[in-house]
mmCIF file of C-alpha atoms in Angstrom:
data_model
loop_
_atom_site.group_PDB
_atom_site.id
_atom_site.type_symbol
_atom_site.label_atom_id
_atom_site.label_comp_id
_atom_site.label_asym_id
_atom_site.label_seq_id
_atom_site.Cartn_x
_atom_site.Cartn_y
_atom_site.Cartn_z
ATOM 1 C CA MET J 1 42.377 70.640 43.608
ATOM 2 C CA ALA J 2 40.528 68.059 40.392
ATOM 3 C CA ALA J 3 40.708 69.690 37.146
ATOM 4 C CA THR J 4 37.624 70.860 35.714
ATOM 5 C CA PRO J 5 35.472 70.006 33.667
ATOM 6 C CA LEU J 6 34.751 70.235 30.745
ATOM 7 C CA TYR J 7 30.678 71.411 30.588
ATOM 8 C CA MET J 8 32.138 73.613 33.179
ATOM 9 C CA ARG J 9 34.860 75.384 31.285
ATOM 10 C CA ARG J 10 34.942 78.852 29.861
ATOM 11 C CA VAL J 11 37.119 81.415 28.280
ATOM 12 C CA GLY J 12 36.174 84.691 29.835
ATOM 13 C CA PHE J 13 31.706 85.151 28.211
ATOM 14 C CA ASP J 14 32.636 82.177 25.722
ATOM 15 C CA PRO J 15 32.678 78.446 26.674
ATOM 16 C CA ASP J 16 35.582 76.705 25.745
ATOM 17 C CA ALA J 17 36.705 75.914 22.471
ATOM 18 C CA GLU J 18 37.095 72.323 23.189
ATOM 19 C CA LEU J 19 33.781 72.088 24.137
ATOM 20 C CA SER J 20 32.231 74.541 21.068
ATOM 21 C CA ALA J 21 34.084 72.141 19.077
ATOM 22 C CA VAL J 22 32.270 68.917 20.556
ATOM 23 C CA ARG J 23 29.142 70.708 19.599
ATOM 24 C CA ASP J 24 30.010 71.361 16.874
ATOM 25 C CA ARG J 25 31.208 68.280 15.576
ATOM 26 C CA ASP J 26 29.527 65.082 18.213
ATOM 27 C CA GLY J 27 27.181 66.922 19.698
ATOM 28 C CA VAL J 28 27.472 64.073 21.674
ATOM 29 C CA THR J 29 30.534 62.754 23.562
ATOM 30 C CA ARG J 30 30.927 60.727 25.702
ATOM 31 C CA VAL J 31 33.110 62.269 28.791
ATOM 32 C CA ASP J 32 35.293 61.813 32.652
ATOM 33 C CA SER J 33 33.702 64.051 35.193
ATOM 34 C CA PRO J 34 36.623 64.985 37.183
ATOM 35 C CA LEU J 35 34.230 65.995 40.196
ATOM 36 C CA MET J 36 32.410 63.218 40.038
ATOM 37 C CA GLY J 37 34.422 60.658 39.155
ATOM 38 C CA ILE J 38 32.618 58.533 36.516
ATOM 39 C CA PRO J 39 31.994 59.306 32.879
ATOM 40 C CA VAL J 40 29.296 60.977 31.489
ATOM 41 C CA TRP J 41 27.668 61.629 28.495
ATOM 42 C CA LEU J 42 27.983 64.781 27.504
ATOM 43 C CA VAL J 43 25.186 66.439 25.612
ATOM 44 C CA THR J 44 25.767 70.117 23.745
ATOM 45 C CA ARG J 45 23.523 70.975 21.111
ATOM 46 C CA ILE J 46 20.013 73.109 22.148
ATOM 47 C CA GLU J 47 17.895 70.686 20.860
ATOM 48 C CA ASP J 48 19.483 67.224 22.411
ATOM 49 C CA VAL J 49 19.482 69.275 25.678
ATOM 50 C CA ARG J 50 15.509 70.055 25.188
ATOM 51 C CA ARG J 51 15.206 65.811 24.227
ATOM 52 C CA VAL J 52 17.068 65.588 27.723
ATOM 53 C CA TYR J 53 14.868 68.306 30.330
ATOM 54 C CA GLY J 54 11.883 67.242 28.401
ATOM 55 C CA ASP J 55 11.997 63.937 28.803
ATOM 56 C CA ALA J 56 11.485 63.232 32.724
ATOM 57 C CA ARG J 57 10.615 59.367 32.471
ATOM 58 C CA ARG J 58 13.525 57.975 30.602
ATOM 59 C CA PHE J 59 16.073 60.743 31.601
ATOM 60 C CA ALA J 60 15.264 60.816 35.228
ATOM 61 C CA GLN J 61 16.738 63.988 37.626
ATOM 62 C CA SER J 62 20.270 61.844 39.568
ATOM 63 C CA ALA J 63 19.347 62.782 43.777
ATOM 64 C CA ARG J 64 22.740 61.975 44.334
ATOM 65 C CA HIS J 65 24.207 64.327 41.846
ATOM 66 C CA LEU J 66 21.788 67.597 43.582
ATOM 67 C CA VAL J 67 25.687 69.413 43.248
ATOM 68 C CA PRO J 68 26.093 69.264 39.481
ATOM 69 C CA GLY J 69 29.528 68.704 39.128
ATOM 70 C CA ALA J 70 30.323 67.318 43.105
ATOM 71 C CA PRO J 71 31.229 64.177 44.410
ATOM 72 C CA ALA J 72 27.956 61.879 44.444
ATOM 73 C CA LEU J 73 25.763 62.609 47.257
ATOM 74 C CA THR J 74 26.274 59.609 50.404
ATOM 75 C CA ASP J 75 22.967 58.195 52.244
ATOM 76 C CA GLU J 76 23.133 60.074 54.989
ATOM 77 C CA GLU J 77 23.546 63.231 52.679
ATOM 78 C CA LEU J 78 20.479 62.639 50.652
ATOM 79 C CA ALA J 79 17.911 61.501 53.652
ATOM 80 C CA ALA J 80 18.942 65.337 55.256
ATOM 81 C CA ALA J 81 19.351 66.890 51.237
ATOM 82 C CA ARG J 82 16.011 65.255 49.739
ATOM 83 C CA PRO J 83 13.239 66.587 52.192
ATOM 84 C CA GLY J 84 10.757 69.844 50.117
ATOM 85 C CA ASN J 85 14.013 69.901 47.495
ATOM 86 C CA MET J 86 12.178 69.771 44.324
ATOM 87 C CA LEU J 87 16.062 68.924 42.266
ATOM 88 C CA ALA J 88 15.774 66.286 44.127
ATOM 89 C CA TYR J 89 12.714 64.156 42.397
ATOM 90 C CA ASP J 90 11.102 64.096 39.400
ATOM 91 C CA PRO J 91 6.151 63.411 38.916
ATOM 92 C CA PRO J 92 4.625 62.991 40.370
ATOM 93 C CA GLU J 93 6.006 64.237 44.324
ATOM 94 C CA HIS J 94 7.723 66.923 42.227
ATOM 95 C CA THR J 95 5.136 68.483 40.793
ATOM 96 C CA ARG J 96 3.400 68.204 44.074
ATOM 97 C CA LEU J 97 6.142 70.133 46.261
ATOM 98 C CA ARG J 98 6.226 72.578 42.742
ATOM 99 C CA ARG J 99 2.298 72.992 42.889
ATOM 100 C CA LEU J 100 2.749 73.991 46.336
ATOM 101 C CA VAL J 101 5.619 76.457 46.396
ATOM 102 C CA ALA J 102 4.609 77.619 41.940
ATOM 103 C CA ARG J 103 1.172 80.856 43.201
ATOM 104 C CA GLU J 104 4.617 82.584 44.414
ATOM 105 C CA PHE J 105 5.814 83.596 41.332
ATOM 106 C CA THR J 106 2.728 83.487 39.556
ATOM 107 C CA GLY J 107 3.196 87.843 37.567
ATOM 108 C CA ARG J 108 0.527 88.707 40.306
ATOM 109 C CA ARG J 109 2.619 87.274 42.938
ATOM 110 C CA MET J 110 5.218 89.284 40.710
ATOM 111 C CA ARG J 111 4.246 92.524 39.866
ATOM 112 C CA LEU J 112 3.773 92.657 44.118
ATOM 113 C CA LEU J 113 7.055 92.397 44.526
ATOM 114 C CA GLU J 114 8.445 94.489 41.923
ATOM 115 C CA PRO J 115 8.076 98.260 44.045
ATOM 116 C CA ARG J 116 9.753 96.974 46.686
ATOM 117 C CA VAL J 117 12.716 95.646 44.542
ATOM 118 C CA ARG J 118 13.163 98.387 42.510
ATOM 119 C CA ASP J 119 13.688 100.016 46.325
ATOM 120 C CA ILE J 120 15.868 98.041 47.157
ATOM 121 C CA VAL J 121 17.805 98.590 43.459
ATOM 122 C CA ASP J 122 17.682 102.040 44.138
ATOM 123 C CA ASP J 123 19.132 102.031 47.766
ATOM 124 C CA HIS J 124 22.272 100.578 46.492
ATOM 125 C CA LEU J 125 22.602 102.609 43.401
ATOM 126 C CA ASP J 126 22.355 105.588 46.642
ATOM 127 C CA ALA J 127 24.951 104.078 48.785
ATOM 128 C CA ILE J 128 27.201 103.449 45.536
ATOM 129 C CA GLU J 129 27.296 107.656 44.306
ATOM 130 C CA ARG J 130 27.671 108.031 48.148
ATOM 131 C CA GLN J 131 30.577 106.102 48.228
ATOM 132 C CA GLY J 132 31.912 107.769 45.173
ATOM 133 C CA PRO J 133 34.619 105.795 42.964
ATOM 134 C CA PRO J 134 35.559 103.706 43.419
ATOM 135 C CA ALA J 135 33.137 100.587 43.699
ATOM 136 C CA ASP J 136 32.931 96.576 43.643
ATOM 137 C CA LEU J 137 29.849 96.122 41.679
ATOM 138 C CA VAL J 138 29.926 92.329 42.948
ATOM 139 C CA ARG J 139 30.698 93.714 46.404
ATOM 140 C CA ASP J 140 27.849 96.464 46.505
ATOM 141 C CA PHE J 141 25.566 96.111 43.788
ATOM 142 C CA ALA J 142 24.998 92.346 42.906
ATOM 143 C CA LEU J 143 26.240 90.171 46.003
ATOM 144 C CA PRO J 144 23.385 92.220 48.091
ATOM 145 C CA ILE J 145 20.139 93.164 45.590
ATOM 146 C CA PRO J 146 19.696 89.615 45.119
ATOM 147 C CA ALA J 147 20.180 88.361 48.734
ATOM 148 C CA LEU J 148 17.353 91.219 49.721
ATOM 149 C CA VAL J 149 14.802 90.543 47.668
ATOM 150 C CA ILE J 150 14.926 86.800 48.746
ATOM 151 C CA CYS J 151 14.492 88.352 52.256
ATOM 152 C CA GLU J 152 11.850 90.276 51.116
ATOM 153 C CA LEU J 153 9.844 86.452 49.502
ATOM 154 C CA LEU J 154 11.348 84.675 52.981
ATOM 155 C CA GLY J 155 10.082 87.150 55.509
ATOM 156 C CA VAL J 156 13.499 87.453 56.849
ATOM 157 C CA PRO J 157 12.567 89.934 60.150
ATOM 158 C CA TYR J 158 14.616 93.371 58.606
ATOM 159 C CA ALA J 159 16.477 92.654 62.451
ATOM 160 C CA ASP J 160 17.578 89.866 60.749
ATOM 161 C CA ARG J 161 18.759 90.690 56.818
ATOM 162 C CA ASP J 162 22.235 91.872 57.035
ATOM 163 C CA ALA J 163 23.497 88.942 59.537
ATOM 164 C CA PHE J 164 21.434 87.406 56.925
ATOM 165 C CA GLN J 165 23.718 88.674 54.642
ATOM 166 C CA GLU J 166 26.713 88.601 55.379
ATOM 167 C CA ARG J 167 26.365 84.674 56.506
ATOM 168 C CA TYR J 168 25.761 84.264 52.389
ATOM 169 C CA ALA J 169 28.217 86.441 51.146
ATOM 170 C CA ARG J 170 29.750 83.708 53.222
ATOM 171 C CA TYR J 171 28.499 80.833 52.758
ATOM 172 C CA PHE J 172 29.777 81.620 48.411
ATOM 173 C CA ASP J 173 32.610 82.372 49.481
ATOM 174 C CA ALA J 174 35.595 79.712 47.494
ATOM 175 C CA SER J 175 37.642 79.842 49.656
ATOM 176 C CA LEU J 176 36.133 78.384 52.696
ATOM 177 C CA SER J 177 37.243 75.195 53.693
ATOM 178 C CA PRO J 178 35.050 71.617 54.041
ATOM 179 C CA ASP J 179 34.914 72.028 57.811
ATOM 180 C CA GLU J 180 33.751 76.422 57.482
ATOM 181 C CA ARG J 181 31.667 74.980 54.913
ATOM 182 C CA LEU J 182 29.751 73.004 56.638
ATOM 183 C CA ALA J 183 29.617 74.667 59.642
ATOM 184 C CA LEU J 184 27.972 77.592 57.256
ATOM 185 C CA GLN J 185 25.150 75.739 56.112
ATOM 186 C CA LEU J 186 24.514 74.128 60.030
ATOM 187 C CA GLU J 187 23.893 77.525 60.313
ATOM 188 C CA SER J 188 22.000 79.085 57.763
ATOM 189 C CA ARG J 189 19.334 75.977 57.884
ATOM 190 C CA ALA J 190 19.286 76.336 62.040
ATOM 191 C CA TYR J 191 18.940 80.357 60.900
ATOM 192 C CA LEU J 192 15.300 78.493 58.605
ATOM 193 C CA THR J 193 13.980 75.959 61.076
ATOM 194 C CA GLY J 194 13.629 78.708 63.586
ATOM 195 C CA LEU J 195 12.140 81.218 60.782
ATOM 196 C CA VAL J 196 10.005 77.966 60.057
ATOM 197 C CA ALA J 197 9.010 77.811 63.578
ATOM 198 C CA ARG J 198 8.491 81.458 64.091
ATOM 199 C CA ALA J 199 5.872 81.221 60.228
ATOM 200 C CA ARG J 200 4.339 77.930 62.332
ATOM 201 C CA VAL J 201 3.666 80.595 65.680
ATOM 202 C CA GLU J 202 2.352 83.624 63.048
ATOM 203 C CA PRO J 203 1.891 83.622 59.843
ATOM 204 C CA GLY J 204 2.731 86.157 57.186
ATOM 205 C CA ASP J 205 1.920 87.286 53.451
ATOM 206 C CA ASP J 206 5.446 85.626 52.581
ATOM 207 C CA LEU J 207 6.300 82.439 50.734
ATOM 208 C CA LEU J 208 6.819 80.546 54.270
ATOM 209 C CA GLY J 209 3.565 82.639 56.032
ATOM 210 C CA VAL J 210 1.375 80.747 52.573
ATOM 211 C CA LEU J 211 2.565 77.434 52.394
ATOM 212 C CA VAL J 212 2.234 77.309 56.488
ATOM 213 C CA ARG J 213 -1.400 78.822 56.552
ATOM 214 C CA ASP J 214 -2.480 76.077 53.938
ATOM 215 C CA GLU J 215 -2.880 73.341 55.934
ATOM 216 C CA SER J 216 -4.046 70.731 53.116
ATOM 217 C CA ALA J 217 -0.144 70.827 52.215
ATOM 218 C CA GLY J 218 0.147 69.329 54.707
ATOM 219 C CA LEU J 219 4.465 70.103 54.758
ATOM 220 C CA THR J 220 6.236 69.480 56.749
ATOM 221 C CA ASP J 221 9.361 71.156 59.107
ATOM 222 C CA GLY J 222 11.628 69.566 56.455
ATOM 223 C CA GLU J 223 10.144 69.935 53.328
ATOM 224 C CA LEU J 224 10.184 73.386 54.336
ATOM 225 C CA VAL J 225 13.372 73.989 55.679
ATOM 226 C CA GLY J 226 14.118 72.056 51.930
ATOM 227 C CA MET J 227 11.990 74.403 50.141
ATOM 228 C CA ALA J 228 13.569 78.139 51.816
ATOM 229 C CA ASP J 229 17.048 76.664 52.172
ATOM 230 C CA LEU J 230 17.003 75.509 47.693
ATOM 231 C CA LEU J 231 15.097 78.666 46.872
ATOM 232 C CA LEU J 232 17.813 80.917 48.593
ATOM 233 C CA LEU J 233 20.655 79.484 47.240
ATOM 234 C CA ALA J 234 19.148 78.862 43.591
ATOM 235 C CA GLY J 235 17.614 82.311 44.070
ATOM 236 C CA HIS J 236 21.075 84.101 45.486
ATOM 237 C CA GLU J 237 23.418 82.824 43.650
ATOM 238 C CA THR J 238 22.551 82.562 40.240
ATOM 239 C CA THR J 239 20.461 85.953 40.017
ATOM 240 C CA ALA J 240 23.994 87.550 41.710
ATOM 241 C CA ASN J 241 26.245 85.789 38.810
ATOM 242 C CA MET J 242 23.890 87.468 36.870
ATOM 243 C CA LEU J 243 24.353 90.690 38.029
ATOM 244 C CA GLY J 244 27.622 91.317 38.071
ATOM 245 C CA LEU J 245 29.027 88.908 34.956
ATOM 246 C CA GLY J 246 25.982 90.598 33.184
ATOM 247 C CA ALA J 247 27.011 94.378 33.958
ATOM 248 C CA TYR J 248 31.035 93.539 32.822
ATOM 249 C CA ALA J 249 29.334 92.423 29.482
ATOM 250 C CA LEU J 250 27.613 95.420 28.994
ATOM 251 C CA LEU J 251 30.384 97.574 29.533
ATOM 252 C CA ARG J 252 32.861 95.914 27.448
ATOM 253 C CA HIS J 253 29.613 95.687 25.009
ATOM 254 C CA PRO J 254 29.200 99.702 24.880
ATOM 255 C CA ASP J 255 27.263 100.148 22.056
ATOM 256 C CA GLN J 256 25.193 97.013 23.960
ATOM 257 C CA LEU J 257 25.255 99.331 26.924
ATOM 258 C CA ARG J 258 23.906 102.883 25.511
ATOM 259 C CA LEU J 259 21.395 101.217 23.698
ATOM 260 C CA LEU J 260 19.988 100.132 26.762
ATOM 261 C CA ARG J 261 20.023 102.492 28.456
ATOM 262 C CA ASP J 262 19.073 104.935 25.452
ATOM 263 C CA GLU J 263 15.797 102.843 24.849
ATOM 264 C CA PRO J 264 14.500 100.914 28.121
ATOM 265 C CA ASP J 265 11.592 99.006 26.419
ATOM 266 C CA ARG J 266 14.432 97.074 25.073
ATOM 267 C CA ALA J 267 15.445 95.701 28.837
ATOM 268 C CA ASP J 268 13.177 92.005 28.350
ATOM 269 C CA ALA J 269 15.643 91.212 25.116
ATOM 270 C CA ALA J 270 18.071 92.540 26.369
ATOM 271 C CA VAL J 271 17.286 90.492 29.995
ATOM 272 C CA GLU J 272 16.946 87.533 27.618
ATOM 273 C CA GLU J 273 20.233 88.479 25.190
ATOM 274 C CA LEU J 274 22.655 88.712 28.495
ATOM 275 C CA LEU J 275 21.047 84.643 29.548
ATOM 276 C CA ARG J 276 22.148 83.057 26.669
ATOM 277 C CA TRP J 277 25.700 84.428 25.945
ATOM 278 C CA LEU J 278 26.473 84.716 29.320
ATOM 279 C CA THR J 279 25.126 81.737 31.004
ATOM 280 C CA VAL J 280 25.803 81.404 34.449
ATOM 281 C CA VAL J 281 24.461 77.806 35.391
ATOM 282 C CA HIS J 282 26.498 75.246 33.493
ATOM 283 C CA THR J 283 24.426 72.279 33.506
ATOM 284 C CA GLY J 284 21.743 71.124 35.465
ATOM 285 C CA VAL J 285 21.350 68.383 38.114
ATOM 286 C CA PRO J 286 22.477 65.200 35.873
ATOM 287 C CA ARG J 287 19.585 63.264 34.259
ATOM 288 C CA VAL J 288 20.003 59.352 35.162
ATOM 289 C CA THR J 289 18.947 56.949 32.167
ATOM 290 C CA THR J 290 15.669 54.706 32.904
ATOM 291 C CA ALA J 291 16.280 52.551 29.488
ATOM 292 C CA ASP J 292 18.080 51.911 26.874
ATOM 293 C CA VAL J 293 17.720 55.789 24.256
ATOM 294 C CA GLU J 294 19.251 57.036 21.300
ATOM 295 C CA LEU J 295 21.272 60.049 22.093
ATOM 296 C CA GLY J 296 22.569 62.251 19.271
ATOM 297 C CA GLY J 297 23.505 59.084 16.677
ATOM 298 C CA HIS J 298 25.038 56.469 20.448
ATOM 299 C CA ALA J 299 22.732 54.237 22.352
ATOM 300 C CA VAL J 300 23.436 55.200 25.502
ATOM 301 C CA GLY J 301 21.908 51.998 28.110
ATOM 302 C CA PRO J 302 19.929 52.469 31.672
ATOM 303 C CA GLY J 303 22.347 53.797 34.603
ATOM 304 C CA GLU J 304 24.491 56.235 32.284
ATOM 305 C CA VAL J 305 24.538 59.636 33.940
ATOM 306 C CA VAL J 306 24.069 62.432 31.350
ATOM 307 C CA VAL J 307 25.325 65.860 31.236
ATOM 308 C CA CYS J 308 23.455 68.829 29.332
ATOM 309 C CA ALA J 309 26.172 71.897 28.747
ATOM 310 C CA LEU J 310 23.683 74.311 28.952
ATOM 311 C CA ALA J 311 26.878 77.450 27.882
ATOM 312 C CA ALA J 312 27.253 75.193 24.806
ATOM 313 C CA ALA J 313 23.604 74.857 24.035
ATOM 314 C CA ASN J 314 22.905 78.469 23.926
ATOM 315 C CA ARG J 315 25.890 79.111 21.794
ATOM 316 C CA ASP J 316 23.732 76.482 19.866
ATOM 317 C CA PRO J 317 23.964 78.816 15.819
ATOM 318 C CA ALA J 318 20.484 75.696 15.151
ATOM 319 C CA LEU J 319 19.253 78.141 18.452
ATOM 320 C CA VAL J 320 20.191 82.188 17.287
ATOM 321 C CA PRO J 321 22.640 83.119 14.864
ATOM 322 C CA ASP J 322 25.644 84.195 14.973
ATOM 323 C CA PRO J 323 25.750 82.814 18.192
ATOM 324 C CA ASP J 324 28.571 83.946 19.527
ATOM 325 C CA ARG J 325 27.886 87.505 19.248
ATOM 326 C CA LEU J 326 26.277 89.589 21.962
ATOM 327 C CA ASP J 327 22.730 91.978 20.529
ATOM 328 C CA ILE J 328 20.313 92.610 22.762
ATOM 329 C CA THR J 329 18.020 94.040 19.755
ATOM 330 C CA ARG J 330 17.480 89.899 18.822
ATOM 331 C CA ASP J 331 14.268 87.045 20.394
ATOM 332 C CA ALA J 332 16.598 85.023 22.340
ATOM 333 C CA GLY J 333 13.225 83.764 24.306
ATOM 334 C CA SER J 334 13.906 80.624 23.448
ATOM 335 C CA HIS J 335 17.803 79.477 25.298
ATOM 336 C CA VAL J 336 17.829 76.867 28.242
ATOM 337 C CA ALA J 337 19.766 79.521 30.665
ATOM 338 C CA PHE J 338 16.682 78.409 33.035
ATOM 339 C CA GLY J 339 17.079 74.493 32.057
ATOM 340 C CA HIS J 340 13.741 73.018 30.082
ATOM 341 C CA GLY J 341 10.608 70.926 30.881
ATOM 342 C CA VAL J 342 9.309 69.693 34.332
ATOM 343 C CA HIS J 343 12.568 71.493 35.974
ATOM 344 C CA HIS J 344 12.616 74.990 33.916
ATOM 345 C CA CYS J 345 13.191 77.126 36.682
ATOM 346 C CA LEU J 346 10.345 78.201 39.594
ATOM 347 C CA GLY J 347 12.211 81.248 40.322
ATOM 348 C CA ALA J 348 12.370 82.182 36.616
ATOM 349 C CA PRO J 349 10.727 85.085 36.689
ATOM 350 C CA LEU J 350 11.752 86.882 39.955
ATOM 351 C CA ALA J 351 15.288 86.693 38.187
ATOM 352 C CA ARG J 352 14.310 88.527 35.267
ATOM 353 C CA MET J 353 11.954 90.873 37.313
ATOM 354 C CA GLU J 354 15.838 91.845 39.420
ATOM 355 C CA LEU J 355 17.951 91.994 36.421
ATOM 356 C CA ARG J 356 14.878 93.807 33.812
ATOM 357 C CA ILE J 357 15.031 96.451 37.198
ATOM 358 C CA ALA J 358 18.888 96.350 37.659
ATOM 359 C CA PHE J 359 20.689 96.596 34.766
ATOM 360 C CA PRO J 360 18.694 99.834 33.131
ATOM 361 C CA ALA J 361 18.769 101.327 36.542
ATOM 362 C CA LEU J 362 23.288 100.885 36.923
ATOM 363 C CA ALA J 363 23.236 102.483 33.170
ATOM 364 C CA ARG J 364 20.897 105.060 33.742
ATOM 365 C CA ARG J 365 22.749 106.271 37.349
ATOM 366 C CA PHE J 366 26.624 106.092 36.266
ATOM 367 C CA PRO J 367 26.428 106.739 32.451
ATOM 368 C CA GLY J 368 30.414 107.182 32.628
ATOM 369 C CA LEU J 369 30.118 103.927 34.055
ATOM 370 C CA ARG J 370 33.520 101.861 33.643
ATOM 371 C CA ALA J 371 35.734 99.218 34.404
ATOM 372 C CA VAL J 372 39.439 99.470 36.364
ATOM 373 C CA ASP J 373 42.550 97.715 37.076
ATOM 374 C CA GLY J 374 41.957 95.493 33.686
ATOM 375 C CA GLU J 375 40.706 92.018 33.144
ATOM 376 C CA PRO J 376 39.037 90.848 36.825
ATOM 377 C CA ALA J 377 39.710 87.225 38.036
ATOM 378 C CA PHE J 378 36.202 84.589 36.762
ATOM 379 C CA ARG J 379 35.066 82.419 38.940
ATOM 380 C CA ALA J 380 36.515 79.331 37.302
ATOM 381 C CA GLN J 381 35.761 76.341 39.478
ATOM 382 C CA GLN J 382 32.558 77.448 40.281
ATOM 383 C CA ILE J 383 29.150 75.418 39.962
ATOM 384 C CA VAL J 384 27.553 79.110 38.404
ATOM 385 C CA TYR J 385 30.206 80.943 36.607
ATOM 386 C CA GLY J 386 30.396 83.877 36.875
ATOM 387 C CA LEU J 387 32.937 87.010 38.740
ATOM 388 C CA ALA J 388 35.067 87.078 41.916
ATOM 389 C CA ALA J 389 35.339 91.233 41.811
ATOM 390 C CA LEU J 390 34.463 93.690 39.600
ATOM 391 C CA PRO J 391 36.542 96.509 40.335
ATOM 392 C CA VAL J 392 34.696 100.656 38.272
ATOM 393 C CA THR J 393 34.796 104.120 38.252
ATOM 394 C CA TRP J 394 32.198 106.638 36.574
#
């Protein structure tokens, strides 16, 4: 197994001390990326991250590195991954694709979806309560809730939802071999292809149905499958890890958990602070320079790969005072946990809603909740940071 790149290294909840030292000492530095197999420019300070992400002209999206930290895609892999995948494009193609989907993530759409999200959260809390302690909050709470919310968004039929959840629980199993993972990817795309075909015949009120009915969009089946696949992977994995890791962070900070339980109006601020403090996505898609640029005092030529360490940037003292302290009473809304600029996470409103509903509901339902069996296992080599399991009792 390749060594973990510096920008992915964590110690518990915190960025690795060496990564923080780079931010405090240099800001920008040249490092090797063992997983990508090339040297990259590492950006760690909040203002430099915003500058890179905010300038798609000089820092272009690296389509060959769609999975941050992984080796570059081959021509064949890139051709299969690009259709409909907004992460593979910059404007104007990115603008076209994003505009088509963005309206489904408006405040109005989120308000319509919110009652169903509350039902999904309550159903899982009911099941945990019936089962009785101990429970695994990752297995019983963090993983299934976002999966079912995505099912609602994409219009996955009720009869398919158990198999759908099972498939994506396996997809994110780090112990899978490359062949097993490829087989699962093919299985997933085959399912989504069938879902798109069904939407073509009988479009519903879900995201795929809306896109199919919009004839002016002119989306191909391949683009619709790519969009669904991206929303599924990005929308499930990130929120699931935030639910598990966020629950553990609150359990380790009982004063903050108590504050959230007793003062539910703090939920929005608590979510933003947890997003900042945990930053489960190590880095967005790497950027490639298109011209000579100055970055953190360094002259960087065209064609260089730039990686932004989001966890380090969100712990930058220039962002908030005392950044290594979890404080749900502060205003942390200018963090970059969802990225920045034109590629700012499209699903951020949905993720925020799920977290805003789930954390207070968990705190209210189980006021005596506590972690058991010592320190849980963190998923150290994963592209999205989180916990493998979180055993709890109450």
